[in-house]
Tab-separated table of C-alpha atoms in Angstrom:
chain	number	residue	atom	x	y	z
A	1	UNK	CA	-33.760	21.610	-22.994
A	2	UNK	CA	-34.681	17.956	-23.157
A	3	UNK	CA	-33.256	18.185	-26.935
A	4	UNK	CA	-29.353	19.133	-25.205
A	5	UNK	CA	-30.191	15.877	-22.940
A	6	UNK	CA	-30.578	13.702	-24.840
A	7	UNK	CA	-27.573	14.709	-27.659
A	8	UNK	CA	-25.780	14.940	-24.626
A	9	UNK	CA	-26.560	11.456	-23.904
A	10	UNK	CA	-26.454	10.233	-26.870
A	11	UNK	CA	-22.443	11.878	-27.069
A	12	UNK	CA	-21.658	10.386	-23.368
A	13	UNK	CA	-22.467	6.882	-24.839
A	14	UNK	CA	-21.025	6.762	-28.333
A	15	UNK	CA	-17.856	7.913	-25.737
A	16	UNK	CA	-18.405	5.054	-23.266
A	17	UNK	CA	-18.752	2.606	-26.782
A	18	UNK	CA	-15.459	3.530	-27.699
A	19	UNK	CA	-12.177	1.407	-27.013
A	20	UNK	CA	-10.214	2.705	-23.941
A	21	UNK	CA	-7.058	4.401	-25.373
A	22	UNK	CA	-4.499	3.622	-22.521
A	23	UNK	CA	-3.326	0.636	-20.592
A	24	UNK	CA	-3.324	1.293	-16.891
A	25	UNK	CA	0.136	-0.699	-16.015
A	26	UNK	CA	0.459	-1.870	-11.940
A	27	UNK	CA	-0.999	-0.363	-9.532
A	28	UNK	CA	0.830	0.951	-6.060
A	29	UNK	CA	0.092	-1.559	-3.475
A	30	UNK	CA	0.881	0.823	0.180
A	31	UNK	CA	2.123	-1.225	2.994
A	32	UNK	CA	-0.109	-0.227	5.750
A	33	UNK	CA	1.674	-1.371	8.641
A	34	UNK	CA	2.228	1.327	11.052
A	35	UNK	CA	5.899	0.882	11.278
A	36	UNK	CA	6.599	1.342	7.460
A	37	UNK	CA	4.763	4.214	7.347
A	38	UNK	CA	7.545	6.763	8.253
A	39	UNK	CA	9.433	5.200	6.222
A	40	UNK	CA	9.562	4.606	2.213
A	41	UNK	CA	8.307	1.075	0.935
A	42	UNK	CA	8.943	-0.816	-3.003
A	43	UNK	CA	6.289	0.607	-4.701
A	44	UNK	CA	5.367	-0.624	-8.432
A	45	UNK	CA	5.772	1.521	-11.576
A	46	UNK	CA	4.359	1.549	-14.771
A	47	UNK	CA	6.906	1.233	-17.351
A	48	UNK	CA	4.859	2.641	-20.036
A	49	UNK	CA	5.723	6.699	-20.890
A	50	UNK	CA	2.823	8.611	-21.393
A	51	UNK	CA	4.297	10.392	-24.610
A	52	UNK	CA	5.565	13.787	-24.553
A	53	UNK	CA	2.975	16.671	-23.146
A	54	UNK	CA	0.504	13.873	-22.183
A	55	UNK	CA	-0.740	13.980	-18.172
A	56	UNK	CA	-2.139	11.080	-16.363
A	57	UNK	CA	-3.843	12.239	-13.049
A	58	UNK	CA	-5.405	9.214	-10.185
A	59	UNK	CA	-7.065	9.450	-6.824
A	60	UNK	CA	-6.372	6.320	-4.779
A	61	UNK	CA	-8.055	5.077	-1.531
A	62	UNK	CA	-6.922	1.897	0.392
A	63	UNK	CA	-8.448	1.522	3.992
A	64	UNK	CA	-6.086	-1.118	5.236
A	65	UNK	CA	-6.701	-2.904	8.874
A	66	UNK	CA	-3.400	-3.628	11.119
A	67	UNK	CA	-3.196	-5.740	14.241
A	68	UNK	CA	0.050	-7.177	14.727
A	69	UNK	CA	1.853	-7.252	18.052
A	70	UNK	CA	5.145	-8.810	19.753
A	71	UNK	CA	4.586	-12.957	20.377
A	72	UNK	CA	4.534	-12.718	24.135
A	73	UNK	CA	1.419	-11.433	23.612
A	74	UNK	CA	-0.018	-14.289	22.824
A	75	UNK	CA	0.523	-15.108	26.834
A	76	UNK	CA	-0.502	-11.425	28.048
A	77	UNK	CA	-4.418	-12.106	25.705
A	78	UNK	CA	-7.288	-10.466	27.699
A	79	UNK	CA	-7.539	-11.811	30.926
A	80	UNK	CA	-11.916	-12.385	30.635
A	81	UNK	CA	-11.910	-15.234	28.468
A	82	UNK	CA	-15.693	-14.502	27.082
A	83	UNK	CA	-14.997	-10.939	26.782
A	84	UNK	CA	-13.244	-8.001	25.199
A	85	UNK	CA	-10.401	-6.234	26.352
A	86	UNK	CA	-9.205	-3.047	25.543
A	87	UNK	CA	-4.926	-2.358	25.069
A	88	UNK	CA	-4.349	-0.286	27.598
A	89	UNK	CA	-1.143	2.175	28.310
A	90	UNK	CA	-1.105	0.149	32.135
A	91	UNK	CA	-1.767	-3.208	30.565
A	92	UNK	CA	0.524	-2.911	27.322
A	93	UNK	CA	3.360	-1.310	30.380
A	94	UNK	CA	2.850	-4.321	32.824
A	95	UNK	CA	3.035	-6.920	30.183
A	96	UNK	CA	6.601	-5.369	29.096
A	97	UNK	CA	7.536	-4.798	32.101
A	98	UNK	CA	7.686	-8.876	32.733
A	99	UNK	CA	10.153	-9.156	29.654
A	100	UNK	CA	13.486	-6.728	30.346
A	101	UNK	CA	15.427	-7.969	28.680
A	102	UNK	CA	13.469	-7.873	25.276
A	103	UNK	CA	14.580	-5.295	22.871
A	104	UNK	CA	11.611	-4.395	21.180
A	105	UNK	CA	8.301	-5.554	21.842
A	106	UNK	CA	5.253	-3.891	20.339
A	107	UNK	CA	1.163	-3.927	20.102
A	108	UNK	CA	-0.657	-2.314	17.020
A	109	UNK	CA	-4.378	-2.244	16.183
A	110	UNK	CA	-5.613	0.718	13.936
A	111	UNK	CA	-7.223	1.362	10.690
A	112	UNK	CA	-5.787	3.740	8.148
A	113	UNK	CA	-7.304	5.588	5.606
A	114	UNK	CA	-4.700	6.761	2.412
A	115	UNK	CA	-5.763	8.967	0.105
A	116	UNK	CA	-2.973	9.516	-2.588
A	117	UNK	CA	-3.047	12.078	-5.780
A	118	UNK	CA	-0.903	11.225	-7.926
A	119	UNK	CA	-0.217	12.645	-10.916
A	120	UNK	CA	2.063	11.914	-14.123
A	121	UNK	CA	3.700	13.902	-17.235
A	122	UNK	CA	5.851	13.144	-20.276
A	123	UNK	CA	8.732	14.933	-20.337
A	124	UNK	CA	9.305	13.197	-23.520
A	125	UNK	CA	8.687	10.084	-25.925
A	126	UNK	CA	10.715	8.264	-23.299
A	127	UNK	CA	10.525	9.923	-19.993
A	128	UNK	CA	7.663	10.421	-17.280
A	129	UNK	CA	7.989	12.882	-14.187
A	130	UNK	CA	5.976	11.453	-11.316
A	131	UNK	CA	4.738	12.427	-7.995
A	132	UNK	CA	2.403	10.567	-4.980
A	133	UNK	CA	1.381	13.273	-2.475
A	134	UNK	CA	-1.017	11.297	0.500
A	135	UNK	CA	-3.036	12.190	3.096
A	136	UNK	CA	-4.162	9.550	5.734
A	137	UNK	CA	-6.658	9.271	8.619
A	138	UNK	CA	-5.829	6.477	11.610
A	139	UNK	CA	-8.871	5.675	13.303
A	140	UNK	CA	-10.314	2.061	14.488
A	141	UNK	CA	-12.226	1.849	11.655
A	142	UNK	CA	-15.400	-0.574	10.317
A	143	UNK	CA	-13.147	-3.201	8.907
A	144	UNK	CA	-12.828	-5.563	12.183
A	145	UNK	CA	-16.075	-7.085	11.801
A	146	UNK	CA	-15.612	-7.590	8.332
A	147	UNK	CA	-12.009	-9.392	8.883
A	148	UNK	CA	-13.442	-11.684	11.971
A	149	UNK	CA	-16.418	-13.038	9.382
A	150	UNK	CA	-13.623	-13.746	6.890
A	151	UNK	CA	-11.111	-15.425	8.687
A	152	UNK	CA	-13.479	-18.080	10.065
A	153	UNK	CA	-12.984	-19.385	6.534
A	154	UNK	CA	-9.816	-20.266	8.099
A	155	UNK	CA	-7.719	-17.522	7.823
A	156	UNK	CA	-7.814	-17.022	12.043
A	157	UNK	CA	-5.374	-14.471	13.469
A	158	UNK	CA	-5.058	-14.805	17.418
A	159	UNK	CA	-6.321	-12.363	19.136
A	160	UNK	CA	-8.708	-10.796	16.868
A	161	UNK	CA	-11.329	-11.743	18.173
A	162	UNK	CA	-10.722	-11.324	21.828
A	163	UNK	CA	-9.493	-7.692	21.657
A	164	UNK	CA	-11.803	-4.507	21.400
A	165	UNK	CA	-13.348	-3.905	17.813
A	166	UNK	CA	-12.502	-0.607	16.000
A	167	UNK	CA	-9.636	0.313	18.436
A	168	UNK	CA	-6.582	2.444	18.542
A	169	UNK	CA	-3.560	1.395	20.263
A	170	UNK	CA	-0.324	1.683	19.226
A	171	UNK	CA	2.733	0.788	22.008
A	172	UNK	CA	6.695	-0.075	21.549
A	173	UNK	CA	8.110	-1.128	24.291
A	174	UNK	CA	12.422	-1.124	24.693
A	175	UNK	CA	14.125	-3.167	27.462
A	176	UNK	CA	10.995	-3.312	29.554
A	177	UNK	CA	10.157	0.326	29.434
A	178	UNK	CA	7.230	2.023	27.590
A	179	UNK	CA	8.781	4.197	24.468
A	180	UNK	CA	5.857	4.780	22.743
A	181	UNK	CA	2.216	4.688	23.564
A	182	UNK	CA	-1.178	6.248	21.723
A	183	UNK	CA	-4.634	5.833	21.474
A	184	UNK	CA	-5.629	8.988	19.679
A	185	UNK	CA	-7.377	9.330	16.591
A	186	UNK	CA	-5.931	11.190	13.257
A	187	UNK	CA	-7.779	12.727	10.889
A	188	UNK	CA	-6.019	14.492	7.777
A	189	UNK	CA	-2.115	13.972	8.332
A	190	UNK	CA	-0.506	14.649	5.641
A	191	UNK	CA	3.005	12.294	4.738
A	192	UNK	CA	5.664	12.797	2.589
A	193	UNK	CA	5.361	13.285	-0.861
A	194	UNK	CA	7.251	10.496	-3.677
A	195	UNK	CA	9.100	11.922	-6.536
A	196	UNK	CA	9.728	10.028	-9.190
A	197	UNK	CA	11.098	9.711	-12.657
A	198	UNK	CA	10.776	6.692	-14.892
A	199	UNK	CA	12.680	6.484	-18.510
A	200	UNK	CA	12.032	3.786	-21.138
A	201	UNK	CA	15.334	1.308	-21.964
A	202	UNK	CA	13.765	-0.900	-24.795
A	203	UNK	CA	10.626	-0.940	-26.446
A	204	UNK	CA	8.881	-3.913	-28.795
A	205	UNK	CA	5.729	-4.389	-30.003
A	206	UNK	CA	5.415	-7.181	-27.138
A	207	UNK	CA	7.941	-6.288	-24.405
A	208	UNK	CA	8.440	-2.940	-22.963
A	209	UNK	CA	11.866	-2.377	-20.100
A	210	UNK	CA	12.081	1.187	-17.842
A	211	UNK	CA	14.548	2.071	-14.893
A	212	UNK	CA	12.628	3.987	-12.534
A	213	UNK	CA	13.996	6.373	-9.991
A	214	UNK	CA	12.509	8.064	-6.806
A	215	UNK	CA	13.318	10.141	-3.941
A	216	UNK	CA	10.997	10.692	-0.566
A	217	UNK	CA	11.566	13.681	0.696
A	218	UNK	CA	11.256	14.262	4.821
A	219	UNK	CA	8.957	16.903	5.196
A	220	UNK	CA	6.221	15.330	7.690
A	221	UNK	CA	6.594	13.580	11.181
A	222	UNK	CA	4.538	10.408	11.895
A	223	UNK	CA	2.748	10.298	14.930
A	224	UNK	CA	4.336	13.746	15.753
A	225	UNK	CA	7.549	11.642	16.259
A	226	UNK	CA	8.998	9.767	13.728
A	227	UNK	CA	10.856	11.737	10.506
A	228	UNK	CA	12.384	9.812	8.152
A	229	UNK	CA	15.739	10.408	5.858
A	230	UNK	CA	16.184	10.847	2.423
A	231	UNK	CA	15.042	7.540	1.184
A	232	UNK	CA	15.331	6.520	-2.464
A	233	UNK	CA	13.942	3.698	-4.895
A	234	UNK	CA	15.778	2.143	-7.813
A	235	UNK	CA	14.853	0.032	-9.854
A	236	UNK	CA	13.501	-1.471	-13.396
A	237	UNK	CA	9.932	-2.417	-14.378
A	238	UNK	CA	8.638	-3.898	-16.878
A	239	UNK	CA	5.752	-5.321	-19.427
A	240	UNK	CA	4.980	-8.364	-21.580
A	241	UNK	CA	2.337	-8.010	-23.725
A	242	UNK	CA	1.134	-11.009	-25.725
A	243	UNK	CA	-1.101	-11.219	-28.446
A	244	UNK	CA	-4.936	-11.658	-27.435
A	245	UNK	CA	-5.774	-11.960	-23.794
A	246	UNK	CA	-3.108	-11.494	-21.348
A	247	UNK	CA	-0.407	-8.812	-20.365
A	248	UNK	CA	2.058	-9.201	-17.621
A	249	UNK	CA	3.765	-6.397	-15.362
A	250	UNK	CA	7.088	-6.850	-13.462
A	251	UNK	CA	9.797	-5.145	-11.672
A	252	UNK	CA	12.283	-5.011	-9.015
A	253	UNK	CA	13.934	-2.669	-6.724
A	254	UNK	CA	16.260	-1.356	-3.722
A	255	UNK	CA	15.494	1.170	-1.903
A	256	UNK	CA	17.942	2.789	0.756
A	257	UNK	CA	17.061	4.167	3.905
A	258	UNK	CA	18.980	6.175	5.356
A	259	UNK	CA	19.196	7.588	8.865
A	260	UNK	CA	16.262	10.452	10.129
A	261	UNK	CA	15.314	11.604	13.462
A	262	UNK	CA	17.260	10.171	16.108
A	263	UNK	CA	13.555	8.496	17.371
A	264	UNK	CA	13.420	6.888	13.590
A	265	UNK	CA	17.139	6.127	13.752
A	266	UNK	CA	16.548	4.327	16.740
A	267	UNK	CA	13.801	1.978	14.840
A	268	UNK	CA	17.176	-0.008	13.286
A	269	UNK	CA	15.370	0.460	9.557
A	270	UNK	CA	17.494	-1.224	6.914
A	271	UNK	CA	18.410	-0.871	2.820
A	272	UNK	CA	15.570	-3.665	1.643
A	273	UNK	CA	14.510	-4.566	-1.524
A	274	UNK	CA	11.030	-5.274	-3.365
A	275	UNK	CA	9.446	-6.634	-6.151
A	276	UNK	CA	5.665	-7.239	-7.996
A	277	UNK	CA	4.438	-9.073	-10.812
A	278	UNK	CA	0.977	-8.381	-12.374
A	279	UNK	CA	-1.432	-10.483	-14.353
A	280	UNK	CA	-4.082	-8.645	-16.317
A	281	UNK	CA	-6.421	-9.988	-18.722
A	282	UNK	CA	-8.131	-8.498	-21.090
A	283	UNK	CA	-10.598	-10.529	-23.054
A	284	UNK	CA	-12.824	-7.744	-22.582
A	285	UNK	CA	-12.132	-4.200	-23.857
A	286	UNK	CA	-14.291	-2.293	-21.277
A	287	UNK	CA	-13.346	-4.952	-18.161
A	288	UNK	CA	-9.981	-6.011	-16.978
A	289	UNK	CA	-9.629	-8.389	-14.066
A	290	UNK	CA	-6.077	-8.281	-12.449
A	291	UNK	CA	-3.911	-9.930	-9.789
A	292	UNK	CA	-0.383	-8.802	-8.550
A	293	UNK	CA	1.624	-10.203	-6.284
A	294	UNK	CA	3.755	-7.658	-4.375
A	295	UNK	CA	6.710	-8.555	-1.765
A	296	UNK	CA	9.289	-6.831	-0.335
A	297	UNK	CA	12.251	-8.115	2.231
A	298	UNK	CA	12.132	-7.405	5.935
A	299	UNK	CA	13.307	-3.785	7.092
A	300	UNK	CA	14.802	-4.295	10.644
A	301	UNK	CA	17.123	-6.469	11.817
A	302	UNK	CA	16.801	-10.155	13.578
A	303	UNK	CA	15.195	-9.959	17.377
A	304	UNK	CA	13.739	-12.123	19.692
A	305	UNK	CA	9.680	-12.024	19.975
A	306	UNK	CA	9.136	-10.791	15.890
A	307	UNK	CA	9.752	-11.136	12.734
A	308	UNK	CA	10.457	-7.522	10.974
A	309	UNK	CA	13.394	-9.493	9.925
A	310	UNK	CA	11.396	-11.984	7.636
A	311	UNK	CA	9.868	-10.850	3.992
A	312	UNK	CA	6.391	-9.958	3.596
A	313	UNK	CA	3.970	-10.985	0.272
A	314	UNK	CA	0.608	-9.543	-0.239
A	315	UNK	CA	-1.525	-10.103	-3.272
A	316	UNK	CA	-4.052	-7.385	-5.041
A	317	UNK	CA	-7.055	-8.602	-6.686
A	318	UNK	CA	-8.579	-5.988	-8.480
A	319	UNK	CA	-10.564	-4.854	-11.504
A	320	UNK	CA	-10.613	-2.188	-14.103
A	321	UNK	CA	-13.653	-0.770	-15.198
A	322	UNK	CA	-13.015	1.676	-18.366
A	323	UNK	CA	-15.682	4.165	-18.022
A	324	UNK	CA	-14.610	6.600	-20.987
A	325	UNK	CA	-11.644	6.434	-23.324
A	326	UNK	CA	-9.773	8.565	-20.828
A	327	UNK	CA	-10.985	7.569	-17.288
A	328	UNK	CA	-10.540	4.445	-15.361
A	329	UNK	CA	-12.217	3.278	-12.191
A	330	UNK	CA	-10.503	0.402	-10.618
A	331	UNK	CA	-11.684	-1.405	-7.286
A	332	UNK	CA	-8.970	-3.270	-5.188
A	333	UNK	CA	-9.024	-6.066	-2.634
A	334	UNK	CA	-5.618	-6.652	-0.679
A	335	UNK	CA	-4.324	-8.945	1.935
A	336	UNK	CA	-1.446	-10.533	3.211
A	337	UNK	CA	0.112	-13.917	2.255
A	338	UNK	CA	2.905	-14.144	4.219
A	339	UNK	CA	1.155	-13.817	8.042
A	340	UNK	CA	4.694	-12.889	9.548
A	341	UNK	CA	3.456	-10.325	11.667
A	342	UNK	CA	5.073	-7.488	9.468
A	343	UNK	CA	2.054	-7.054	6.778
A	344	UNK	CA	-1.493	-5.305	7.030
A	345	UNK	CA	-4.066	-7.386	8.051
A	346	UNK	CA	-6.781	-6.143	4.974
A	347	UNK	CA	-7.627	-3.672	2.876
A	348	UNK	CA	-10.353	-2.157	0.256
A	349	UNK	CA	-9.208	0.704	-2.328
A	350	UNK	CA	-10.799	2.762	-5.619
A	351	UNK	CA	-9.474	4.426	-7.591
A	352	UNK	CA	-10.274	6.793	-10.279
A	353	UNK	CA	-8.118	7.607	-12.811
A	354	UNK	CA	-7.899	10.288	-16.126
A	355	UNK	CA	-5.664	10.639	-18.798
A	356	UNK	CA	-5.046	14.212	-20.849
């Protein structure tokens, strides 16, 4: 018995001394704002095919923190200056109340959980079938604490520090009138799948050019409201690869939204675009560092008391850790840039990934 141990051992590590046989390309970086999430967001591709027969399979997790709300509530803060204050459905209703004429106004604080399979094959040399099937939890979360030590770098959001930690409360507001209002916690909602297919254009030994396609089709309801239409990506991504060190990702897309349920048709989504580029460096075969930039243009039109009409940029600093020749563990820091009020506050994700 101890004899199988140690060969086995001894196998496991002449694996783990080997040189990682794939490149892991950019990584999806999931918008976690509660307003995109019925919705389908730019999402980055790798434009390397897998070859013909070969599967690539990945478990992602980003826990992402949101609180973003309408600018009069910078007036309508908790009313006990030393302490916290809860979003209620009264307060949140009172406060709109004072602004009729306002459009849209809005107050989100949540945490979401995604879990995403998503899995890859080669239909050919040239061509990779592709599919991102999540699951998500939305609960108030641990990350509050976390965010409040950070931003006293200097990074200070108002209000998050006066409002309750680890809440849910999620409230639009139309013309003065309460539209939409929760405070419930979801555990294990499934959303709509991705489908995807990505086909190579040009290939060199240092630059590497894809169109990508997608299509997400409608088959959930967010927040047991909000269905989406048949919204589609396209776009091209790419790779530089230079000699030594360093390998850049890029791409750029559009992606059309078209009208759902008449409670998402009444959001005002629009066509957007999106775009990332990815630094990756590779001085070490086992260890790649990585940073990707990741921005997208605002989805809803121009109103008073937001900014869904202004672009968003987040970054994603991450590492790869290539555990075997065929499986990749890669741990993710994100945040927003941009601070428009349209972008997830923070986020954490793994991943693990395996190639057959």
């Amino acid at each position: 018995m101890q004899r199988r141990a140690a060969l086995a051992l001894v196998a496991f590590l002449r694996l783990a001394a080997e040189e990682p046989l794939h490149e892991m390309g950019p990584f999806p970086t999931r918008e976690m704002f509660p307003l995109y999430l019925p919705t389908m967001a730019y999402q980055p591709v790798d434009p390397v095919p897998l070859g013909r027969g070969r599967w690539r399979w990945a478990l992602h997790w980003i826990e992402a923190n949101t609180f973003q709300f309408s600018d009069i509530f910078e007036q309508y803060g908790p009313r006990d200056a030393v302490g916290r204050v809860a979003v209620t459905q009264a307060a949140f209703a009172a406060a709109a109340a004072a602004y009729p004429d306002a459009p849209t106004l809005y107050f989100f604080d949540e945490e979401i959980a995604r879990f995403e399979v998503e899995g890859r094959y080669g239909l050919s040399d040239q061509t990779d079938l592709w599919i991102r099937m999540p699951v998500q939890n939305h609960t108030g979360g641990f990350l509050d604490p976390l965010i409040e030590t950070f931003h006293k770098l200097g990074f200070e959001q108002y209000g998050r520090a006066l409002v309750l930690q680890n809440q849910v409360a999620l409230a639009v507001a139309r013309h003065g009138q309460v539209v939409f209002y929760t405070d419930e916690r979801i555990l294990g909602k499934t959303q709509d799948p991705v489908l995807g297919l990505t086909h190579r254009l040009l290939a060199t030994p240092t630059w590497t050019l894809s169109t990508t396609v997608s299509v997400k089709p409608p088959l959930t309801h967010t927040y047991d409201v909000y269905r989406s239409g048949w919204d589609q990506t396209y776009g091209l991504t790419g790779a530089w690869r230079l000699p030594g060190r360093h390998a850049f990702y890029f791409g750029a897309g559009f992606v059309h939204r078209p009208h759902g349920s008449p409670e998402y048709t009444d959001i005002g989504f629009k066509d957007g675009v999106g775009a990332h580029a990815t630094w990756e460096y590779r001085r070490w075969p086992r260890v790649q560092p990585f940073l990707q930039l990741y921005w997208q243009s605002g989805y809803l039109p121009r109103q008073p008391y937001q900014h869904f009409d202004q672009p968003s940029l987040q970054h994603d600093l991450g590492v790869h850790w290539h555990w075997t020749p065929r499986t990749t563990l890669t741990f993710r820091y994100l945040n927003n840039i941009s601070h428009w009020g349209n972008t997830a506050d923070m986020g954490l994700g793994a991943s693990l990934t395996a190639h057959f």
